[in-house]
Amino acid sequence: MVARYERIAAELRDDIVTGVHPVGSQLPSEADLAARYSAARGTVRQAVALLAAEGLVGSRQGARRIVLGNARSQSFAELHSFAQWARANGYRFGGQVITQRRRTATAVEAARLASDEVLEVLRLRSLEGEPVLVERTVYADWMARAVEELPPDCESVTRALYDSVGLVFAYGEHLIDAVAAGAHDARLLGVRRGSPLLRQRRITTTYEGRPVEWSDDRYRAGSVAFSIRNSIGANPLERRAGDLHFGP
Amino acid sequence: MVARYERIAAELRDDIVTGVHPVGSQLPSEADLAARYSAARGTVRQAVALLAAEGLVGSRQGARRIVLGNARSQSFAELHSFAQWARANGYRFGGQVITQRRRTATAVEAARLASDEVLEVLRLRSLEGEPVLVERTVYADWMARAVEELPPDCESVTRALYDSVGLVFAYGEHLIDAVAAGAHDARLLGVRRGSPLLRQRRITTTYEGRPVEWSDDRYRAGSVAFSIRNSIGANPLERRAGDLHFGP
DNA sequence: CAGTGGTCTAGACCACGTC
DNA sequence: ACGTGGTCTAGACCACTGC
């Protein structure tokens, strides 16, 4: 069952992408749209709110909505899962577990994952045959067995865990910055020591807010970029100060 | 005039931050909240939708909402403007124009900014007295005069342009990746050539979708990170393939 | 089965932009 | 002054969760 407002949003999105409502033009008023789709104004507002969240249209009280862009943004899954992102974009990709072991959690991990023992997995992932990503993931103890049962060359861990134990990643916090490649990472990725890597650190939880994993992913420079579209009013990205060392 | 649902959201946010509704606990039902605040259910839903967009609470049809976190996210302005972000976080910061000149636009710039002539500005910005950011910004011709009239040590360009010509940045597209420092950037930032920099490229437009600026900002590694909170269902971040060179 | 969130309607008033 | 989006109400039905 697809909601009414989602179908209306899909039609409007289509009209924007195909140029019926070109970039820079005004969208019809809510009243017009409500009449056209024989829906209540509130339903139409839900639809255009979707488009606004995607960055496709902007709005100001008192004036018609304006078309800002015509490319769609992507989903939570594609930010979270390398495999789901690569597949959705038609890339050839692969992955291989390098090392995997259980150990006691550090103090920080224990606090983050609410878990005394953890499973640490080091994976190397490739895009179009080139190694591009070193993934260091620490799983909470209650997840360890399911992860250990995955094949070492499992393509999509996210998908496999959904299929095997019904796990759904529902919420994530991500920190993105740049670091220099250490000797080990450099060898795995085939770059020189000290070359720039794009780092994504993330913690992911279930619907209930239960922490599942803490991961440190490092991409070879030039292989991947993160893209954000945001409009005034609401967006989830912020900047943070890092570990600057001040003073003498 | 602050909207009713915003005041309700503020109260709920406060209850979450102060531990009245601890992380992992259930939020009261919409009906309860409506009764407590003497508001319609729709208004309460607007309020909790705000909290959900901030990543503070999660929801599933049929079950009570659950508190996921207790830290708030930040605004569009803070992603867009170094100064506004730094000020909001209580950092000492500064800025200085290094070079500034008008020139004809390259083909790419002309397409992006819809402008034949552009104003190119190179700024060095500092945090707590340390240089952390090299900012190369290209402004569309209709913006050039207003930018040229700014003092060279202008702290907040965004704010100054709002005050002088009423310009409001309303929409942005950002690409975030890592690059190696060139000789010039390295000297300005006081790091070695080839060391990792966090790069944020962005194009910003007005409400009407008119492009204002195209900027290439490079942060010293360790000085700043970007942070994203996202929940399943909706978020604006995606990953993109970079300029990988495949094949022989 | 009862409770809860998700969707939808129909109507109202207000704040803001545009003319 | 008028049209537009922003807010709010009161009520309805449905899909799903949890007992």
XYZ file of C-alpha atoms (C1' of nucleotides) in Angstrom:
534
model
C 0.000 0.000 0.000
C 1.603 3.218 -1.188
C 0.368 6.381 0.506
C -1.531 8.931 -1.479
C 0.944 11.693 -0.721
C 3.806 9.507 -1.914
C 2.119 8.949 -5.257
C 1.473 12.678 -5.589
C 5.099 13.389 -4.685
C 6.242 10.838 -7.266
C 4.172 12.512 -9.983
C 5.477 15.951 -9.074
C 9.041 14.640 -8.931
C 8.544 13.175 -12.358
C 7.203 16.482 -13.663
C 10.295 18.219 -12.300
C 12.762 15.702 -13.694
C 11.138 15.685 -17.138
C 10.978 19.459 -17.328
C 7.235 20.031 -16.996
C 8.247 22.178 -14.025
C 11.726 23.386 -15.018
C 14.373 24.500 -12.527
C 13.659 28.050 -11.419
C 9.951 27.913 -12.243
C 7.068 28.148 -9.818
C 5.160 25.100 -8.661
C 1.356 25.313 -8.831
C -0.247 26.503 -5.609
C -1.310 23.991 -2.982
C -4.943 24.723 -3.774
C -4.375 23.997 -7.475
C -2.568 20.772 -6.708
C -5.277 19.706 -4.270
C -7.897 20.244 -6.981
C -5.834 18.465 -9.643
C -5.296 15.381 -7.505
C -8.696 15.544 -5.765
C -6.948 15.474 -2.414
C -7.104 17.584 0.717
C -4.617 20.389 1.054
C -2.906 18.622 3.943
C -2.161 15.637 1.759
C -0.658 17.856 -0.918
C 1.468 19.533 1.753
C 2.824 16.147 2.823
C 3.793 15.494 -0.780
C 5.626 18.776 -1.337
C 7.267 18.419 2.085
C 8.887 15.262 0.722
C 10.222 17.159 -2.275
C 11.468 19.960 -0.045
C 13.308 17.431 2.137
C 14.958 16.097 -1.021
C 16.086 19.611 -1.890
C 14.045 19.677 -5.091
C 11.857 22.647 -4.172
C 12.157 25.626 -1.857
C 9.427 27.662 -0.212
C 8.756 30.932 1.541
C 5.574 31.870 3.306
C 3.440 34.004 1.023
C 5.126 33.115 -2.273
C 4.817 30.191 -4.635
C 7.192 27.278 -4.228
C 10.152 27.293 -6.561
C 11.880 24.370 -8.262
C 15.510 24.247 -7.084
C 16.934 21.147 -8.725
C 16.076 18.000 -10.596
C 18.313 15.249 -9.225
C 17.137 12.974 -6.455
C 19.021 12.265 -3.306
C 19.583 8.820 -1.968
C 18.656 6.652 0.913
C 19.864 5.815 4.350
C 20.894 2.368 3.190
C 23.205 3.801 0.566
C 25.030 5.885 3.111
C 25.281 3.020 5.516
C 26.129 0.131 3.251
C 28.954 0.188 0.743
C 27.415 -2.736 -1.132
C 23.942 -1.244 -1.396
C 25.369 2.018 -2.611
C 27.636 0.355 -5.176
C 24.876 -1.896 -6.449
C 22.392 0.953 -6.798
C 24.934 2.820 -8.901
C 25.823 -0.101 -11.114
C 29.420 -0.558 -9.960
C 31.244 -3.859 -9.806
C 32.373 -4.344 -6.237
C 33.770 -6.928 -3.861
C 34.913 -7.457 -0.310
C 37.188 -9.725 1.677
C 37.699 -10.251 5.401
C 41.391 -9.740 6.240
C 41.288 -10.468 9.961
C 38.506 -11.269 12.403
C 38.760 -11.893 16.132
C 36.909 -11.617 19.394
C 38.448 -9.587 22.151
C 37.477 -7.648 25.245
C 36.156 -4.166 24.547
C 38.173 -1.064 25.308
C 36.592 1.382 27.732
C 35.398 3.592 24.874
C 33.941 0.674 22.926
C 32.231 -0.713 25.997
C 30.535 2.629 26.523
C 29.578 3.075 22.870
C 28.333 -0.441 22.239
C 27.103 -1.333 25.728
C 29.076 -4.543 25.424
C 32.081 -6.044 27.284
C 33.245 -8.389 24.545
C 33.350 -7.344 20.894
C 34.035 -8.849 17.478
C 36.580 -6.887 15.476
C 36.563 -7.349 11.708
C 38.958 -5.841 9.176
C 37.620 -5.879 5.622
C 39.099 -4.687 2.364
C 36.562 -3.620 -0.248
C 37.003 -2.961 -3.909
C 35.252 -0.998 -6.624
C 35.687 -1.898 -10.294
C 38.497 -4.241 -9.291
C 40.501 -1.586 -7.406
C 40.873 -1.692 -3.611
C 39.287 1.522 -2.326
C 38.181 0.995 1.245
C 39.577 -0.412 4.490
C 36.781 -1.078 6.949
C 37.461 -1.673 10.653
C 34.218 -2.655 12.297
C 33.578 -3.553 15.924
C 30.339 -5.434 16.613
C 28.528 -5.727 19.933
C 28.665 -9.196 21.495
C 25.046 -10.071 20.765
C 25.813 -9.607 17.053
C 29.101 -11.511 16.997
C 27.816 -14.993 16.200
C 25.722 -13.864 13.232
C 28.681 -11.960 11.787
C 31.073 -14.884 12.279
C 28.762 -17.135 10.289
C 28.996 -14.911 7.204
C 31.300 -16.078 4.390
C 34.620 -14.165 4.318
C 33.870 -12.743 0.878
C 30.317 -11.715 1.779
C 29.338 -8.906 -0.581
C 26.763 -7.123 1.533
C 26.980 -7.540 5.269
C 23.950 -5.343 5.862
C 21.831 -7.444 3.552
C 23.159 -10.735 4.887
C 22.390 -9.788 8.497
C 18.891 -8.785 7.507
C 18.358 -12.140 5.796
C 19.891 -14.246 8.565
C 18.716 -12.605 11.785
C 16.285 -9.936 10.592
C 18.537 -7.126 11.772
C 17.581 -3.666 10.512
C 19.947 -0.747 10.852
C 17.699 2.193 11.610
C 19.789 5.055 12.862
C 23.355 6.210 12.349
C 25.769 8.862 13.474
C 28.648 9.611 11.147
C 31.837 11.637 11.480
C 33.689 12.451 8.275
C 37.244 13.777 8.118
C 40.630 13.234 6.472
C 43.617 11.284 7.800
C 47.002 10.141 6.547
C 47.414 6.501 5.565
C 49.365 4.362 8.015
C 51.728 1.648 6.813
C 49.137 -1.121 7.004
C 46.319 0.800 5.307
C 48.738 2.039 2.644
C 49.799 -1.507 1.769
C 46.206 -2.769 1.596
C 45.056 0.109 -0.595
C 48.154 0.261 -2.763
C 49.013 3.877 -1.935
C 52.020 5.521 -0.324
C 52.245 5.881 3.434
C 50.998 9.305 4.479
C 48.710 9.772 1.482
C 45.300 11.263 2.204
C 42.368 9.034 3.081
C 38.733 10.019 3.552
C 37.586 8.637 6.875
C 33.987 7.867 7.870
C 33.435 6.820 11.454
C 29.953 5.705 12.321
C 27.895 4.105 15.029
C 24.693 2.391 14.045
C 21.708 1.374 16.131
C 18.483 -0.564 15.765
C 15.026 0.954 15.938
C 15.091 0.569 19.683
C 18.283 2.594 19.924
C 20.396 -0.486 20.693
C 23.976 -0.023 19.378
C 25.003 -2.630 16.813
C 28.378 -1.603 15.428
C 31.093 0.999 15.522
C 33.067 1.305 12.326
C 36.079 3.211 11.012
C 36.061 3.227 7.192
C 38.934 4.725 5.192
C 38.616 5.455 1.493
C 41.452 6.027 -0.911
C 41.458 9.698 -1.931
C 39.769 10.202 -5.266
C 37.665 7.065 -5.038
C 34.615 8.321 -3.215
C 33.100 11.604 -2.083
C 30.153 12.341 0.150
C 27.465 14.568 -1.228
C 24.961 16.669 0.682
C 22.086 18.752 -0.566
C 20.624 21.033 2.022
C 18.137 23.821 2.131
C 17.622 26.529 4.697
C 15.347 25.436 7.486
C 16.383 21.871 8.074
C 19.290 19.538 7.484
C 21.226 17.013 9.466
C 24.820 17.898 8.727
C 27.078 19.872 10.974
C 30.724 20.693 11.298
C 32.740 19.720 14.332
C 36.047 20.751 15.723
C 38.554 17.945 15.712
C 41.488 17.189 17.955
C 43.323 20.473 17.443
C 46.195 20.852 19.833
C 46.209 24.383 21.109
C 48.668 26.215 23.242
C 52.371 25.636 23.852
C 5.646 34.563 16.848
C 6.836 31.045 17.683
C 4.613 28.248 16.465
C 2.811 26.059 18.922
C 4.403 22.874 17.648
C 7.858 24.421 18.013
C 7.232 25.223 21.647
C 5.975 21.705 22.240
C 9.028 20.302 20.454
C 11.281 22.509 22.589
C 9.682 21.225 25.778
C 9.995 17.616 24.677
C 13.602 18.188 23.597
C 14.298 19.637 26.991
C 12.710 16.637 28.682
C 14.947 14.368 26.615
C 18.136 16.305 27.286
C 17.475 16.558 31.026
C 16.627 12.882 31.339
C 12.890 13.073 31.990
C 12.674 10.848 28.909
C 16.001 8.948 29.000
C 17.622 7.406 25.932
C 15.962 4.081 25.165
C 12.705 4.924 26.911
C 9.300 5.319 25.336
C 7.798 8.702 24.624
C 4.197 9.248 25.778
C 1.607 8.468 23.114
C 0.437 11.210 20.774
C -2.941 11.199 22.488
C -1.311 11.703 25.897
C 0.838 14.534 24.599
C -2.153 16.174 22.918
C -4.028 16.097 26.193
C -1.052 17.346 28.198
C -0.493 20.331 25.905
C -4.183 20.879 25.087
C -3.377 20.682 21.394
C -4.727 18.709 18.475
C -3.020 15.469 17.586
C -1.780 16.941 14.313
C 0.065 19.668 16.155
C 1.741 17.138 18.412
C 2.726 15.145 15.346
C 4.412 18.222 13.865
C 6.375 18.583 17.083
C 7.604 14.998 17.233
C 8.357 15.105 13.494
C 10.858 17.856 14.309
C 12.525 15.665 16.918
C 12.577 12.725 14.509
C 14.259 14.899 11.864
C 16.897 15.791 14.452
C 17.474 12.110 15.111
C 16.345 12.367 18.728
C 13.468 9.914 18.477
C 12.570 6.993 16.240
C 9.178 5.557 15.430
C 7.450 2.505 14.024
C 3.823 2.240 13.153
C 1.925 0.584 15.964
C 4.553 1.012 18.669
C 5.431 3.873 20.967
C 8.134 6.284 19.870
C 11.563 5.629 21.364
C 14.197 8.112 22.463
C 17.360 7.548 20.392
C 19.733 10.289 21.506
C 20.010 13.505 23.407
C 22.282 15.827 21.413
C 20.900 18.329 18.959
C 22.008 18.807 15.409
C 22.787 22.120 13.815
C 21.578 24.422 11.138
C 22.071 25.116 7.487
C 23.920 28.326 8.292
C 26.477 26.477 10.344
C 27.274 24.130 7.517
C 27.487 26.942 5.043
C 29.334 29.582 6.982
C 32.586 28.949 8.815
C 32.069 32.078 10.910
C 28.529 31.260 11.968
C 29.554 27.763 12.903
C 32.597 28.926 14.870
C 30.664 31.622 16.682
C 27.829 29.273 17.614
C 30.379 26.930 19.159
C 32.250 29.604 21.041
C 35.523 29.385 19.129
C 37.857 32.306 18.497
C 38.234 32.644 14.743
C 39.522 34.974 12.068
C 39.899 35.359 8.337
C 42.074 37.176 5.849
C 41.833 37.672 2.101
C 45.097 36.502 0.462
C 44.290 37.311 -3.158
C 41.250 38.647 -4.951
C 40.788 39.288 -8.661
C 38.237 39.411 -11.428
C 38.713 37.167 -14.410
C 36.739 35.508 -17.161
C 34.976 32.327 -16.101
C 36.160 28.910 -17.224
C 33.650 26.844 -19.171
C 32.752 24.843 -16.051
C 32.335 27.949 -13.908
C 30.253 29.681 -16.563
C 27.889 26.728 -16.608
C 27.726 26.409 -12.825
C 27.313 30.085 -12.030
C 25.516 31.245 -15.181
C 28.082 34.031 -15.414
C 30.827 34.963 -17.918
C 32.976 37.009 -15.569
C 33.709 35.906 -12.015
C 35.388 37.196 -8.873
C 37.913 34.765 -7.432
C 38.825 35.148 -3.762
C 41.391 33.178 -1.760
C 40.892 33.403 1.987
C 42.817 31.901 4.883
C 40.773 31.275 8.008
C 41.883 30.473 11.497
C 40.439 28.823 14.573
C 41.827 29.553 18.031
C 44.726 31.345 16.376
C 45.753 28.400 14.163
C 45.274 28.524 10.380
C 42.899 25.672 9.550
C 41.129 26.469 6.290
C 42.015 27.640 2.793
C 38.913 28.863 0.996
C 38.867 29.388 -2.777
C 35.568 30.990 -3.707
C 34.321 32.044 -7.112
C 31.411 34.499 -7.105
C 28.982 35.184 -9.953
C 29.413 38.613 -11.581
C 26.261 40.131 -10.076
C 27.750 39.453 -6.624
C 31.254 40.725 -7.348
C 30.852 44.365 -6.373
C 29.294 43.604 -2.987
C 32.094 41.149 -2.184
C 34.826 43.580 -3.257
C 33.470 46.176 -0.849
C 33.980 43.891 2.143
C 37.010 44.554 4.358
C 39.864 42.060 3.748
C 39.651 40.749 7.298
C 35.862 40.403 7.220
C 34.934 37.799 9.801
C 31.662 36.548 8.367
C 31.109 36.977 4.660
C 27.678 35.401 4.802
C 26.560 37.800 7.492
C 28.135 40.823 5.805
C 26.420 40.103 2.482
C 23.103 39.750 4.257
C 23.592 43.093 5.970
C 24.843 44.943 2.882
C 22.692 43.614 0.041
C 20.136 41.425 1.796
C 21.520 38.263 0.217
C 20.262 35.029 1.740
C 21.893 31.719 0.945
C 19.027 29.272 0.810
C 20.204 26.087 -0.816
C 23.518 24.287 -1.094
C 25.092 21.256 -2.673
C 28.236 19.952 -1.046
C 30.834 17.387 -2.025
C 33.179 16.185 0.700
C 36.374 14.227 0.090
C 40.083 14.106 0.922
C 43.016 15.497 -1.088
C 46.744 15.971 -0.645
C 48.024 19.455 0.146
C 49.728 21.257 -2.729
C 52.772 23.436 -2.147
C 50.749 26.636 -1.807
C 48.078 25.230 0.515
C 50.750 23.530 2.592
C 52.604 26.802 3.142
C 49.430 28.679 4.081
C 48.287 26.030 6.534
C 51.698 25.262 7.948
C 51.687 21.573 7.048
C 53.908 19.429 4.850
C 53.235 19.111 1.138
C 51.170 16.008 0.470
C 49.567 15.888 3.898
C 45.868 15.084 4.009
C 43.270 17.844 3.751
C 39.515 17.541 4.144
C 37.920 19.189 1.115
C 34.391 20.604 0.942
C 33.265 21.820 -2.473
C 29.937 23.568 -2.573
C 27.667 25.559 -4.785
C 25.132 27.814 -3.148
C 21.988 29.413 -4.536
C 19.356 31.910 -3.483
C 15.719 31.086 -2.834
C 15.016 31.510 -6.504
C 17.636 28.928 -7.392
C 20.059 31.558 -8.708
C 23.681 30.436 -8.237
C 25.740 32.762 -6.034
C 29.094 31.090 -5.421
C 31.180 28.030 -6.053
C 33.741 27.313 -3.379
C 36.564 24.859 -2.717
C 37.391 24.779 1.002
C 40.300 22.738 2.364
C 40.681 22.001 6.067
C 43.832 20.879 7.784
C 43.389 17.255 8.865
C 42.416 17.009 12.507
C 40.947 20.478 12.685
C 37.379 19.841 11.615
C 35.076 16.912 10.917
C 31.620 16.772 9.393
C 28.950 15.039 11.380
C 25.744 13.474 10.125
C 22.907 11.904 12.062
C 20.496 10.009 9.931
C 17.574 7.717 10.443
C 16.022 5.215 8.108
C 13.417 6.826 5.908
C 14.966 10.143 5.068
C 18.303 11.886 4.894
C 20.157 14.025 2.421
C 23.585 12.476 2.324
C 24.881 10.192 -0.352
C 28.152 8.727 -1.459
C 29.608 9.364 -4.886
C 32.288 7.768 -6.967
C 35.214 10.053 -7.550
C 37.643 10.305 -10.424
C 38.979 6.770 -10.256
C 41.106 5.882 -13.230
C 40.268 2.380 -14.309
C 41.844 0.124 -16.867
C 45.379 0.062 -18.263
C -8.205 -7.319 21.069
C -6.931 -2.652 22.517
C -3.528 0.826 21.805
C -0.533 3.312 18.752
C 1.251 5.645 14.914
C 0.268 6.607 9.702
C -2.853 8.686 6.597
C -6.532 11.644 5.058
C -10.319 15.008 5.160
C -12.609 19.658 5.646
C -12.429 23.691 7.328
C -10.448 27.836 9.825
C -7.319 31.774 10.808
C -2.931 34.055 10.364
C 1.664 35.980 8.442
C 3.837 37.142 4.552
C 4.633 38.466 -0.653
C 3.143 40.513 -4.487
C 0.689 43.807 -6.844
C -6.487 43.671 -1.417
C -5.596 39.269 -2.652
C -3.275 34.995 -3.072
C 0.016 32.010 -0.917
C 2.063 29.116 2.314
C 2.188 28.221 7.653
C -0.430 26.724 11.472
C -4.104 24.524 13.972
C -8.388 21.933 14.900
C -11.595 17.798 15.143
C -12.616 13.856 13.545
C -12.187 9.547 10.725
C -10.249 5.062 9.080
C -6.420 1.958 8.520
C -2.006 -0.867 9.437
C 0.704 -2.486 12.685
C 2.435 -3.851 17.581
C 1.928 -6.103 21.585
C -0.575 -8.530 24.763
